[in-house]
Coordinates of C-alpha atoms and ligand atoms in Angstrom, one line a residue:
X1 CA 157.3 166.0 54.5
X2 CA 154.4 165.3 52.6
X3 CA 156.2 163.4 49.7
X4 CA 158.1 161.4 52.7
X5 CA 154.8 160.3 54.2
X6 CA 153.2 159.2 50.7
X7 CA 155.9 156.9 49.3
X8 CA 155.7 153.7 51.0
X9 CA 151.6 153.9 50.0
X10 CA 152.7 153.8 46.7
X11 CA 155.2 151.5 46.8
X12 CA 152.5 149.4 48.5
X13 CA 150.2 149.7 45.7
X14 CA 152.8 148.8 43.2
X15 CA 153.5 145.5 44.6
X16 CA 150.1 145.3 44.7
X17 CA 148.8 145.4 41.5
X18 CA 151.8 143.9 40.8
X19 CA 153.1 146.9 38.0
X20 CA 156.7 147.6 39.8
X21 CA 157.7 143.8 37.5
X22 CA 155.9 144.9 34.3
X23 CA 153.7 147.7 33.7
X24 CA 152.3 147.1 30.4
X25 CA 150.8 143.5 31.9
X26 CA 147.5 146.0 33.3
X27 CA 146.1 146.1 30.0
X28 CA 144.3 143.4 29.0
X29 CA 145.5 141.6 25.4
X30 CA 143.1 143.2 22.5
X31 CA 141.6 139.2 21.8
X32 CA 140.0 139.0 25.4
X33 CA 139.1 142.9 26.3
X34 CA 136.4 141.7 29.4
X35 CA 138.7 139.6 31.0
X36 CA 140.2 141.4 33.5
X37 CA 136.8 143.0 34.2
X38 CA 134.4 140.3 34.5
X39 CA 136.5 137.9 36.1
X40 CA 134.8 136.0 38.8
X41 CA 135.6 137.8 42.4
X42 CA 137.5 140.5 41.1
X43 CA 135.0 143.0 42.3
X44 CA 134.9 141.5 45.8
X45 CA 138.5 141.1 46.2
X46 CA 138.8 137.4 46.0
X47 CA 140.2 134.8 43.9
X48 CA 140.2 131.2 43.3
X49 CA 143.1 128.3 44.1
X50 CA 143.3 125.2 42.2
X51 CA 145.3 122.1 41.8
X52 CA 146.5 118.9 42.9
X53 CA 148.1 116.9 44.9
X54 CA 150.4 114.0 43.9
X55 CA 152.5 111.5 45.3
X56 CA 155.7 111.2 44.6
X57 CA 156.7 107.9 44.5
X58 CA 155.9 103.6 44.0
X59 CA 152.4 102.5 45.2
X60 CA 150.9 99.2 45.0
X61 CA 147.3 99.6 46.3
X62 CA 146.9 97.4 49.5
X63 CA 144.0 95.1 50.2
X64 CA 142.6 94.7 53.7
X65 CA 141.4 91.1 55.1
X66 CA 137.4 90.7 56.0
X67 CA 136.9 88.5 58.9
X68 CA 133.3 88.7 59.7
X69 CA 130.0 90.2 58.5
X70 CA 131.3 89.0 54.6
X71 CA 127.8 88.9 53.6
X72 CA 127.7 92.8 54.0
X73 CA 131.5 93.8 54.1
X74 CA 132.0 91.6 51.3
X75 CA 135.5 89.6 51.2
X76 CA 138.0 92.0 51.1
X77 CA 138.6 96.0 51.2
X78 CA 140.9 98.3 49.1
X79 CA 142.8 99.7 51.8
X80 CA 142.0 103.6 51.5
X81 CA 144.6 104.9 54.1
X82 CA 146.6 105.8 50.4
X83 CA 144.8 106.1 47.0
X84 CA 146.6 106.6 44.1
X85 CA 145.1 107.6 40.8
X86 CA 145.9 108.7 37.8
X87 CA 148.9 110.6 37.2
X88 CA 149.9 110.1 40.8
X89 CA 147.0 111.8 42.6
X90 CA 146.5 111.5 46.0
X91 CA 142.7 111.5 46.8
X92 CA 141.3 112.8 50.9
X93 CA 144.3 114.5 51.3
X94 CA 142.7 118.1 52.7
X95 CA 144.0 121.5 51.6
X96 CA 143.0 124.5 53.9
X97 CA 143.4 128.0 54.7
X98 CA 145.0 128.3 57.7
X99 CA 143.7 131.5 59.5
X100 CA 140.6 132.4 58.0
X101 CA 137.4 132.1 59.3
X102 CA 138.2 131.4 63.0
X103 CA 135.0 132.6 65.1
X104 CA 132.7 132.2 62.2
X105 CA 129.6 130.4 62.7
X106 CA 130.0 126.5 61.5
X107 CA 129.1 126.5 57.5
X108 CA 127.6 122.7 57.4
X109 CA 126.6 120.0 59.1
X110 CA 128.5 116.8 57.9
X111 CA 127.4 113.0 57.2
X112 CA 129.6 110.0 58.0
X113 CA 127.8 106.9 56.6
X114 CA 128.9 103.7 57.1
X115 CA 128.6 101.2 54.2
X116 CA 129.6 97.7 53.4
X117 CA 131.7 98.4 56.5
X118 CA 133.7 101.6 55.2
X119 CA 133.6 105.2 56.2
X120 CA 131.5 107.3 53.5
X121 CA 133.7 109.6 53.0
X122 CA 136.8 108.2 54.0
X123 CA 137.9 111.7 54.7
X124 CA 135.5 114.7 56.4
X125 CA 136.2 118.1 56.7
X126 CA 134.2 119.2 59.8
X127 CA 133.6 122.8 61.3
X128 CA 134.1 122.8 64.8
X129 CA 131.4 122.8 66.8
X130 CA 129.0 121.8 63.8
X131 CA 127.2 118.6 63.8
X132 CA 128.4 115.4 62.4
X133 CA 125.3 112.6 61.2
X134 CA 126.9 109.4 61.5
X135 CA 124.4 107.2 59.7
X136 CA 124.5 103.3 59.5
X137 CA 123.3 102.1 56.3
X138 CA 124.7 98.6 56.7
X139 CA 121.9 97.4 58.6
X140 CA 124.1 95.6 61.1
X141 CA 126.3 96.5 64.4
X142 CA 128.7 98.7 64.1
X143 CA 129.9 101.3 66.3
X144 CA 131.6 104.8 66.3
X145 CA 135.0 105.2 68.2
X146 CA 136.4 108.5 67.9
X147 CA 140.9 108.6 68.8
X148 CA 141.0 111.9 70.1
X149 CA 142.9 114.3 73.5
X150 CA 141.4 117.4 72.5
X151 CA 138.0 116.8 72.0
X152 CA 136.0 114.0 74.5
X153 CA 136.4 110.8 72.7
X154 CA 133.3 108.4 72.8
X155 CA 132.5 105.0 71.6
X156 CA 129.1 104.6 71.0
X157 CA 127.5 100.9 70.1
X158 CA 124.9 101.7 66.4
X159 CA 123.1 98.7 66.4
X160 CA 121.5 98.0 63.1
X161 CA 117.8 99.8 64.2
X162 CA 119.7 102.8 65.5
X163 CA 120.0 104.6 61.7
X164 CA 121.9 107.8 63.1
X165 CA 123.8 109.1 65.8
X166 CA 124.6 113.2 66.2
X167 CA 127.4 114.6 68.0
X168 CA 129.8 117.7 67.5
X169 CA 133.4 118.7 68.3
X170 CA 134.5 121.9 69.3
X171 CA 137.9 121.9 68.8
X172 CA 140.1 121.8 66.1
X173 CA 141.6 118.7 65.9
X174 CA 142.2 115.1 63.5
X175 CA 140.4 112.7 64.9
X176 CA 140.7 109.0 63.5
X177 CA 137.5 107.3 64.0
X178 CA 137.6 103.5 64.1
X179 CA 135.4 100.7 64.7
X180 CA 135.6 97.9 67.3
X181 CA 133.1 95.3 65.8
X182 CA 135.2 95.6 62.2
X183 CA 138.9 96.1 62.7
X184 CA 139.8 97.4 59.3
X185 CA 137.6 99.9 59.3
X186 CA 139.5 103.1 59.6
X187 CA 138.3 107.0 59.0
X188 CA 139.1 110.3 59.8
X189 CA 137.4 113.7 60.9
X190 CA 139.5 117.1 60.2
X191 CA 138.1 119.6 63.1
X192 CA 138.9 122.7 62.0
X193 CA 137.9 126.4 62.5
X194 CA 138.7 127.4 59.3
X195 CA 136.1 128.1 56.7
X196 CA 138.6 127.8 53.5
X197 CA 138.9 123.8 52.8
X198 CA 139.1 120.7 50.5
X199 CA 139.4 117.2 50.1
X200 CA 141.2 116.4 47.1
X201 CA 139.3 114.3 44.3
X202 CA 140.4 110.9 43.1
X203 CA 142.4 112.7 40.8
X204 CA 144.3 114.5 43.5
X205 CA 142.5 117.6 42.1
X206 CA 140.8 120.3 44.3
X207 CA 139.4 123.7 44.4
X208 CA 138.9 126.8 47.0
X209 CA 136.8 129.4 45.4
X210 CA 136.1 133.3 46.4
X211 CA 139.3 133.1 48.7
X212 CA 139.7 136.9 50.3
X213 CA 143.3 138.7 48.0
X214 CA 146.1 138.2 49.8
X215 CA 149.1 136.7 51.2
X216 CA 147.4 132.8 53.2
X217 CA 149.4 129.7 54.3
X218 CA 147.8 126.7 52.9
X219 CA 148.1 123.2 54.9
X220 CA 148.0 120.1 53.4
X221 CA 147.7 117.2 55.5
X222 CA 147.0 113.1 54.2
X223 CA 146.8 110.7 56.7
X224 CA 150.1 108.5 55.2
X225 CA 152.0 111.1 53.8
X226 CA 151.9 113.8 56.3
X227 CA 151.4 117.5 56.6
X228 CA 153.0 120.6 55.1
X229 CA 152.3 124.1 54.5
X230 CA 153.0 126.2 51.9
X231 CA 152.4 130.4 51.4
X232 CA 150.5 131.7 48.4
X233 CA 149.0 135.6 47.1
X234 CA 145.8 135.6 45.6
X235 CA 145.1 138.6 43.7
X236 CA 141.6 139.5 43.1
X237 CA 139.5 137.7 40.3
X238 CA 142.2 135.4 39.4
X239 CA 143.5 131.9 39.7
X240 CA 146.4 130.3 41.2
X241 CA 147.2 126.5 40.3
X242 CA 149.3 124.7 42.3
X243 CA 151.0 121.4 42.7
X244 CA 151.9 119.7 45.8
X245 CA 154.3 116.5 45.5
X246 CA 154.0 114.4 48.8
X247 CA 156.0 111.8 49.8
X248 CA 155.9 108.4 52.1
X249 CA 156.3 109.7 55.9
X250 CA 160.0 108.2 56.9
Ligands
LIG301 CU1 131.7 98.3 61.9

């Protein structure tokens, strides 16, 4: 009875540590000896995901007409609802853990800022129920109009003398902000209860650190090209990369 009752523990263990594949892949190569011991998280059962997140497909980066406020909007925007550099990444598209960290007490407050009549960023990752700064650093009227069912929307006027407004959401939910005075101005706020998260960099490139071992679902979501989720293992005090190829929405 006994040996019944201990084999699927070690059958766990092996997939665990990964030996049932290959055995001889424990001990570390003779040219980097503290590797597998001093690797960042290894001790606390965490490891690190990278990568990047690229579109696949032709992009010609749009321009968006200025109609008013020129002196301070200037004449004309890039249009950042898709931004393409280098290599075909995709920059504020947000990568998250789905799963982890519901409950936990909000990490950060976050700062919108509004400049030459664009959302700074264009892209925020916000823990629900934590409080988000919109600042106006224009120095003229704009004002905030949240596009949400989940959370209250509001629409608040931020006249040039009224440098910040607070407010919080305590769902989770996307929520495009927009402005009424400047039409083209678009942003967006991720709500989200989980604590794992990232917008991606200009070069599509992005990073979740001390992420608990284990088997997580990541979501990616950009604002043109969708959402999709994808599983991953992270095995203590090492790094997965990744790559996630998006396409236009059809
Ligand atoms: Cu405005």
């Amino acid at each position: 009875m006994k040996r019944l009752n201990k084999l699927p523990v070690c059958f766990a263990l092996l997939l665990a540590v990964g030996c049932s594949k290959e055995p001889e892949q424990k001990s570390p190569p003779a040219k980097e000896p503290a590797q597998s011991v001093t690797a960042p998280g290894a001790a606390q059962g965490k490891g690190t995901i990278t990568g990047k997140v690229i579109f696949k497909g032709s992009h010609s980066p749009g321009r968006l007409s200025v109609g008013k406020d020129r002196e301070v909007c200037g004449d004309g925007k890039s249009d950042p609802s898709l931004l393409v550099g280098g290599g075909g990444g995709v920059k504020n598209a947000v990568v998250q853990i789905a799963g982890l960290g519901e409950g936990a007490a909000p990490s950060k407050a976050a700062v919108v800022d509004q400049v030459k009549c664009e959302y700074v960023p264009h892209v925020s990752v916000i823990p629900a129920g934590a409080t988000v700064t919109f600042k106006n650093s224009d120095g003229i009227l704009h004002n905030i109009h949240t596009v949400s069912q989940i959370n209250s929307p509001f629409n608040r006027a931020q006249p040039k003398f009224l440098k910040e407004i607070k407010e919080s959401f305590a769902k989770p939910e996307i929520i495009a902000l927009r402005c009424d005075v400047h039409g083209w101005m678009t942003g967006w706020l991720m709500v989200t209860d989980n604590v794992y998260f990232a917008v991606t960099e200009s070069d599509g490139a992005f990073k979740l650190t001390d992420v608990p071992a284990g088997k997580h679902t990541l979501e990616i979501w950009h604002e043109k090209l969708g959402s999709s989720t994808q599983t991953v293992e992270i095995k203590a005090g090492e790094t997965v990369n990744l790559t996630f190829e998006l396409q236009m929405k059809k």
